[in-house]
Amino acid sequence: RNATFEDRLQMLDDMESLMASLLAAAEYDGWAICNLVNQIAGLLSSPMARLPCGSGNQDVKDDAQERLESDMQKRLRKMLLRALDVLDLGDPSTFKAVEPAWGRLNVICQDFESKHGCSLAGARAGNQWLRLQVALNPKEAPPDQ
């Protein structure tokens, strides 16, 4: 069943509350954080190109509903970055726990790059997408990061 916009907004609020409580705990519950990472990754939409990057026929989001959807995606990416910041993806059991999220995010990032012929820097919210890419693939991070 498809959730209404209000249902999705409530789910996002609940996820943010859960994330805040998990990160505020004296000791992190890595399993719960990994589960939340997988849920968040499942809700993320693919990056969208800024107009100069793509073929020029990108839809420009200008109505209120689409701006709210965009804001929800920004909140999801921000939450995901916070969670990935506390997880050690170099640990095999942690990586295995977030592998579904890792796989999904890598696929949508690669799809964006091949479809638009540019890096994630050319995406709307490109800085967030680039930070996600580095967080998910720390060995591939540029030396200055």
JSON list of C-alpha atoms in Angstrom, two decimals:
[
{"chain": "A", "resi": 1, "resn": "ARG", "atom": "CA", "xyz": [0.00, 0.00, 0.00]},
{"chain": "A", "resi": 2, "resn": "ASN", "atom": "CA", "xyz": [1.23, 3.48, -0.77]},
{"chain": "A", "resi": 3, "resn": "ALA", "atom": "CA", "xyz": [1.45, 5.81, 2.20]},
{"chain": "A", "resi": 4, "resn": "THR", "atom": "CA", "xyz": [-0.08, 9.26, 1.99]},
{"chain": "A", "resi": 5, "resn": "PHE", "atom": "CA", "xyz": [2.19, 12.26, 2.16]},
{"chain": "A", "resi": 6, "resn": "GLU", "atom": "CA", "xyz": [1.08, 12.87, 5.75]},
{"chain": "A", "resi": 7, "resn": "ASP", "atom": "CA", "xyz": [1.87, 9.24, 6.65]},
{"chain": "A", "resi": 8, "resn": "ARG", "atom": "CA", "xyz": [5.34, 9.53, 5.10]},
{"chain": "A", "resi": 9, "resn": "LEU", "atom": "CA", "xyz": [5.94, 12.79, 6.95]},
{"chain": "A", "resi": 10, "resn": "GLN", "atom": "CA", "xyz": [4.92, 11.18, 10.25]},
{"chain": "A", "resi": 11, "resn": "MET", "atom": "CA", "xyz": [7.18, 8.19, 9.51]},
{"chain": "A", "resi": 12, "resn": "LEU", "atom": "CA", "xyz": [10.07, 10.57, 8.84]},
{"chain": "A", "resi": 13, "resn": "ASP", "atom": "CA", "xyz": [9.42, 12.44, 12.09]},
{"chain": "A", "resi": 14, "resn": "ASP", "atom": "CA", "xyz": [9.36, 9.12, 13.96]},
{"chain": "A", "resi": 15, "resn": "MET", "atom": "CA", "xyz": [12.61, 8.02, 12.32]},
{"chain": "A", "resi": 16, "resn": "GLU", "atom": "CA", "xyz": [14.29, 11.31, 13.25]},
{"chain": "A", "resi": 17, "resn": "SER", "atom": "CA", "xyz": [13.15, 10.91, 16.86]},
{"chain": "A", "resi": 18, "resn": "LEU", "atom": "CA", "xyz": [14.45, 7.35, 16.95]},
{"chain": "A", "resi": 19, "resn": "MET", "atom": "CA", "xyz": [17.77, 8.43, 15.42]},
{"chain": "A", "resi": 20, "resn": "ALA", "atom": "CA", "xyz": [18.14, 11.23, 17.97]},
{"chain": "A", "resi": 21, "resn": "SER", "atom": "CA", "xyz": [17.50, 8.84, 20.86]},
{"chain": "A", "resi": 22, "resn": "LEU", "atom": "CA", "xyz": [19.90, 6.22, 19.44]},
{"chain": "A", "resi": 23, "resn": "LEU", "atom": "CA", "xyz": [22.66, 8.78, 19.01]},
{"chain": "A", "resi": 24, "resn": "ALA", "atom": "CA", "xyz": [22.04, 10.35, 22.44]},
{"chain": "A", "resi": 25, "resn": "ALA", "atom": "CA", "xyz": [22.36, 7.02, 24.26]},
{"chain": "A", "resi": 26, "resn": "ALA", "atom": "CA", "xyz": [25.40, 6.50, 26.47]},
{"chain": "A", "resi": 27, "resn": "GLU", "atom": "CA", "xyz": [26.27, 3.46, 24.37]},
{"chain": "A", "resi": 28, "resn": "TYR", "atom": "CA", "xyz": [25.29, 3.18, 20.71]},
{"chain": "A", "resi": 29, "resn": "ASP", "atom": "CA", "xyz": [22.96, 0.34, 19.72]},
{"chain": "A", "resi": 30, "resn": "GLY", "atom": "CA", "xyz": [24.76, -0.52, 16.50]},
{"chain": "A", "resi": 31, "resn": "TRP", "atom": "CA", "xyz": [22.16, -3.07, 15.43]},
{"chain": "A", "resi": 32, "resn": "ALA", "atom": "CA", "xyz": [19.31, -0.55, 15.75]},
{"chain": "A", "resi": 33, "resn": "ILE", "atom": "CA", "xyz": [21.31, 2.09, 13.89]},
{"chain": "A", "resi": 34, "resn": "CYS", "atom": "CA", "xyz": [22.08, -0.38, 11.09]},
{"chain": "A", "resi": 35, "resn": "ASN", "atom": "CA", "xyz": [18.40, -1.28, 10.81]},
{"chain": "A", "resi": 36, "resn": "LEU", "atom": "CA", "xyz": [17.50, 2.40, 10.59]},
{"chain": "A", "resi": 37, "resn": "VAL", "atom": "CA", "xyz": [20.17, 2.94, 7.91]},
{"chain": "A", "resi": 38, "resn": "ASN", "atom": "CA", "xyz": [18.56, 0.21, 5.80]},
{"chain": "A", "resi": 39, "resn": "GLN", "atom": "CA", "xyz": [15.09, 1.73, 6.26]},
{"chain": "A", "resi": 40, "resn": "ILE", "atom": "CA", "xyz": [16.32, 5.19, 5.30]},
{"chain": "A", "resi": 41, "resn": "ALA", "atom": "CA", "xyz": [18.13, 3.92, 2.21]},
{"chain": "A", "resi": 42, "resn": "GLY", "atom": "CA", "xyz": [14.92, 2.25, 1.09]},
{"chain": "A", "resi": 43, "resn": "LEU", "atom": "CA", "xyz": [13.08, 5.56, 1.23]},
{"chain": "A", "resi": 44, "resn": "LEU", "atom": "CA", "xyz": [15.65, 7.63, -0.66]},
{"chain": "A", "resi": 45, "resn": "SER", "atom": "CA", "xyz": [14.87, 8.70, -4.18]},
{"chain": "A", "resi": 46, "resn": "SER", "atom": "CA", "xyz": [17.56, 8.80, -6.83]},
{"chain": "A", "resi": 47, "resn": "PRO", "atom": "CA", "xyz": [19.52, 12.04, -7.14]},
{"chain": "A", "resi": 48, "resn": "MET", "atom": "CA", "xyz": [18.21, 14.57, -9.64]},
{"chain": "A", "resi": 49, "resn": "ALA", "atom": "CA", "xyz": [20.45, 16.51, -11.97]},
{"chain": "A", "resi": 50, "resn": "ARG", "atom": "CA", "xyz": [20.82, 20.23, -11.86]},
{"chain": "A", "resi": 51, "resn": "LEU", "atom": "CA", "xyz": [19.80, 21.71, -15.20]},
{"chain": "A", "resi": 52, "resn": "PRO", "atom": "CA", "xyz": [23.31, 22.27, -16.65]},
{"chain": "A", "resi": 53, "resn": "CYS", "atom": "CA", "xyz": [24.41, 18.67, -15.96]},
{"chain": "A", "resi": 54, "resn": "GLY", "atom": "CA", "xyz": [21.73, 16.72, -17.79]},
{"chain": "A", "resi": 55, "resn": "SER", "atom": "CA", "xyz": [20.15, 16.83, -21.17]},
{"chain": "A", "resi": 56, "resn": "GLY", "atom": "CA", "xyz": [18.30, 20.06, -20.46]},
{"chain": "A", "resi": 57, "resn": "ASN", "atom": "CA", "xyz": [14.82, 18.58, -20.23]},
{"chain": "A", "resi": 58, "resn": "GLN", "atom": "CA", "xyz": [14.79, 18.05, -16.46]},
{"chain": "A", "resi": 59, "resn": "ASP", "atom": "CA", "xyz": [11.60, 18.85, -14.63]},
{"chain": "A", "resi": 60, "resn": "VAL", "atom": "CA", "xyz": [11.93, 21.91, -12.44]},
{"chain": "A", "resi": 61, "resn": "LYS", "atom": "CA", "xyz": [10.29, 21.41, -9.08]},
{"chain": "A", "resi": 62, "resn": "ASP", "atom": "CA", "xyz": [8.31, 24.49, -8.28]},
{"chain": "A", "resi": 63, "resn": "ASP", "atom": "CA", "xyz": [5.05, 23.54, -6.64]},
{"chain": "A", "resi": 64, "resn": "ALA", "atom": "CA", "xyz": [4.63, 23.26, -2.88]},
{"chain": "A", "resi": 65, "resn": "GLN", "atom": "CA", "xyz": [4.11, 19.48, -2.78]},
{"chain": "A", "resi": 66, "resn": "GLU", "atom": "CA", "xyz": [7.29, 18.81, -4.72]},
{"chain": "A", "resi": 67, "resn": "ARG", "atom": "CA", "xyz": [9.28, 21.18, -2.53]},
{"chain": "A", "resi": 68, "resn": "LEU", "atom": "CA", "xyz": [8.02, 19.28, 0.52]},
{"chain": "A", "resi": 69, "resn": "GLU", "atom": "CA", "xyz": [9.06, 15.99, -1.08]},
{"chain": "A", "resi": 70, "resn": "SER", "atom": "CA", "xyz": [12.48, 17.46, -1.77]},
{"chain": "A", "resi": 71, "resn": "ASP", "atom": "CA", "xyz": [12.76, 18.60, 1.84]},
{"chain": "A", "resi": 72, "resn": "MET", "atom": "CA", "xyz": [11.86, 15.09, 3.03]},
{"chain": "A", "resi": 73, "resn": "GLN", "atom": "CA", "xyz": [14.63, 13.62, 0.87]},
{"chain": "A", "resi": 74, "resn": "LYS", "atom": "CA", "xyz": [17.11, 16.15, 2.27]},
{"chain": "A", "resi": 75, "resn": "ARG", "atom": "CA", "xyz": [16.13, 15.14, 5.81]},
{"chain": "A", "resi": 76, "resn": "LEU", "atom": "CA", "xyz": [16.58, 11.46, 4.95]},
{"chain": "A", "resi": 77, "resn": "ARG", "atom": "CA", "xyz": [20.05, 12.06, 3.51]},
{"chain": "A", "resi": 78, "resn": "LYS", "atom": "CA", "xyz": [21.03, 14.12, 6.55]},
{"chain": "A", "resi": 79, "resn": "MET", "atom": "CA", "xyz": [19.83, 11.39, 8.90]},
{"chain": "A", "resi": 80, "resn": "LEU", "atom": "CA", "xyz": [21.69, 8.76, 6.91]},
{"chain": "A", "resi": 81, "resn": "LEU", "atom": "CA", "xyz": [24.91, 10.77, 7.10]},
{"chain": "A", "resi": 82, "resn": "ARG", "atom": "CA", "xyz": [24.55, 11.10, 10.88]},
{"chain": "A", "resi": 83, "resn": "ALA", "atom": "CA", "xyz": [24.06, 7.34, 11.23]},
{"chain": "A", "resi": 84, "resn": "LEU", "atom": "CA", "xyz": [26.96, 6.44, 8.93]},
{"chain": "A", "resi": 85, "resn": "ASP", "atom": "CA", "xyz": [29.18, 8.80, 10.88]},
{"chain": "A", "resi": 86, "resn": "VAL", "atom": "CA", "xyz": [28.97, 6.56, 13.98]},
{"chain": "A", "resi": 87, "resn": "LEU", "atom": "CA", "xyz": [29.17, 3.20, 12.21]},
{"chain": "A", "resi": 88, "resn": "ASP", "atom": "CA", "xyz": [32.43, 1.45, 11.39]},
{"chain": "A", "resi": 89, "resn": "LEU", "atom": "CA", "xyz": [31.88, 0.07, 7.91]},
{"chain": "A", "resi": 90, "resn": "GLY", "atom": "CA", "xyz": [35.35, -1.47, 8.07]},
{"chain": "A", "resi": 91, "resn": "ASP", "atom": "CA", "xyz": [33.99, -3.93, 10.63]},
{"chain": "A", "resi": 92, "resn": "PRO", "atom": "CA", "xyz": [32.71, -6.96, 8.69]},
{"chain": "A", "resi": 93, "resn": "SER", "atom": "CA", "xyz": [29.62, -7.52, 10.85]},
{"chain": "A", "resi": 94, "resn": "THR", "atom": "CA", "xyz": [28.63, -3.85, 10.67]},
{"chain": "A", "resi": 95, "resn": "PHE", "atom": "CA", "xyz": [29.14, -3.78, 6.93]},
{"chain": "A", "resi": 96, "resn": "LYS", "atom": "CA", "xyz": [27.07, -6.95, 6.52]},
{"chain": "A", "resi": 97, "resn": "ALA", "atom": "CA", "xyz": [24.27, -5.35, 8.56]},
{"chain": "A", "resi": 98, "resn": "VAL", "atom": "CA", "xyz": [24.11, -2.30, 6.26]},
{"chain": "A", "resi": 99, "resn": "GLU", "atom": "CA", "xyz": [24.95, -4.10, 3.01]},
{"chain": "A", "resi": 100, "resn": "PRO", "atom": "CA", "xyz": [21.39, -3.71, 1.64]},
{"chain": "A", "resi": 101, "resn": "ALA", "atom": "CA", "xyz": [21.64, 0.08, 2.10]},
{"chain": "A", "resi": 102, "resn": "TRP", "atom": "CA", "xyz": [25.18, 0.14, 0.73]},
{"chain": "A", "resi": 103, "resn": "GLY", "atom": "CA", "xyz": [24.12, -1.77, -2.38]},
{"chain": "A", "resi": 104, "resn": "ARG", "atom": "CA", "xyz": [21.05, 0.38, -3.04]},
{"chain": "A", "resi": 105, "resn": "LEU", "atom": "CA", "xyz": [22.87, 3.66, -2.58]},
{"chain": "A", "resi": 106, "resn": "ASN", "atom": "CA", "xyz": [25.80, 2.64, -4.74]},
{"chain": "A", "resi": 107, "resn": "VAL", "atom": "CA", "xyz": [23.45, 1.57, -7.52]},
{"chain": "A", "resi": 108, "resn": "ILE", "atom": "CA", "xyz": [21.47, 4.82, -7.51]},
{"chain": "A", "resi": 109, "resn": "CYS", "atom": "CA", "xyz": [24.68, 6.86, -7.42]},
{"chain": "A", "resi": 110, "resn": "GLN", "atom": "CA", "xyz": [26.19, 4.91, -10.33]},
{"chain": "A", "resi": 111, "resn": "ASP", "atom": "CA", "xyz": [22.92, 5.13, -12.24]},
{"chain": "A", "resi": 112, "resn": "PHE", "atom": "CA", "xyz": [22.92, 8.91, -11.83]},
{"chain": "A", "resi": 113, "resn": "GLU", "atom": "CA", "xyz": [26.49, 9.21, -13.09]},
{"chain": "A", "resi": 114, "resn": "SER", "atom": "CA", "xyz": [25.89, 7.01, -16.12]},
{"chain": "A", "resi": 115, "resn": "LYS", "atom": "CA", "xyz": [22.53, 8.57, -16.98]},
{"chain": "A", "resi": 116, "resn": "HIS", "atom": "CA", "xyz": [23.69, 12.18, -16.69]},
{"chain": "A", "resi": 117, "resn": "GLY", "atom": "CA", "xyz": [27.34, 11.83, -17.65]},
{"chain": "A", "resi": 118, "resn": "CYS", "atom": "CA", "xyz": [28.59, 13.73, -14.62]},
{"chain": "A", "resi": 119, "resn": "SER", "atom": "CA", "xyz": [29.55, 13.07, -11.03]},
{"chain": "A", "resi": 120, "resn": "LEU", "atom": "CA", "xyz": [27.23, 13.46, -8.07]},
{"chain": "A", "resi": 121, "resn": "ALA", "atom": "CA", "xyz": [28.55, 17.02, -7.77]},
{"chain": "A", "resi": 122, "resn": "GLY", "atom": "CA", "xyz": [26.15, 17.75, -10.64]},
{"chain": "A", "resi": 123, "resn": "ALA", "atom": "CA", "xyz": [23.14, 16.52, -8.68]},
{"chain": "A", "resi": 124, "resn": "ARG", "atom": "CA", "xyz": [20.76, 18.66, -6.73]},
{"chain": "A", "resi": 125, "resn": "ALA", "atom": "CA", "xyz": [22.04, 18.48, -3.15]},
{"chain": "A", "resi": 126, "resn": "GLY", "atom": "CA", "xyz": [25.29, 17.30, -4.71]},
{"chain": "A", "resi": 127, "resn": "ASN", "atom": "CA", "xyz": [27.32, 17.93, -1.57]},
{"chain": "A", "resi": 128, "resn": "GLN", "atom": "CA", "xyz": [25.09, 15.60, 0.44]},
{"chain": "A", "resi": 129, "resn": "TRP", "atom": "CA", "xyz": [25.28, 12.92, -2.24]},
{"chain": "A", "resi": 130, "resn": "LEU", "atom": "CA", "xyz": [29.06, 13.21, -2.42]},
{"chain": "A", "resi": 131, "resn": "ARG", "atom": "CA", "xyz": [29.33, 12.95, 1.37]},
{"chain": "A", "resi": 132, "resn": "LEU", "atom": "CA", "xyz": [27.12, 9.84, 1.27]},
{"chain": "A", "resi": 133, "resn": "GLN", "atom": "CA", "xyz": [29.28, 8.31, -1.44]},
{"chain": "A", "resi": 134, "resn": "VAL", "atom": "CA", "xyz": [32.42, 8.90, 0.65]},
{"chain": "A", "resi": 135, "resn": "ALA", "atom": "CA", "xyz": [30.77, 7.65, 3.85]},
{"chain": "A", "resi": 136, "resn": "LEU", "atom": "CA", "xyz": [29.75, 4.44, 2.10]},
{"chain": "A", "resi": 137, "resn": "ASN", "atom": "CA", "xyz": [33.12, 3.93, 0.40]},
{"chain": "A", "resi": 138, "resn": "PRO", "atom": "CA", "xyz": [35.71, 5.41, 2.79]},
{"chain": "A", "resi": 139, "resn": "LYS", "atom": "CA", "xyz": [38.64, 3.73, 1.01]},
{"chain": "A", "resi": 140, "resn": "GLU", "atom": "CA", "xyz": [37.72, 5.65, -2.16]},
{"chain": "A", "resi": 141, "resn": "ALA", "atom": "CA", "xyz": [37.71, 9.04, -0.39]},
{"chain": "A", "resi": 142, "resn": "PRO", "atom": "CA", "xyz": [39.93, 11.73, -1.88]},
{"chain": "A", "resi": 143, "resn": "PRO", "atom": "CA", "xyz": [43.10, 12.33, 0.21]},
{"chain": "A", "resi": 144, "resn": "ASP", "atom": "CA", "xyz": [41.84, 15.71, 1.46]},
{"chain": "A", "resi": 145, "resn": "GLN", "atom": "CA", "xyz": [38.77, 14.20, 3.14]}
]
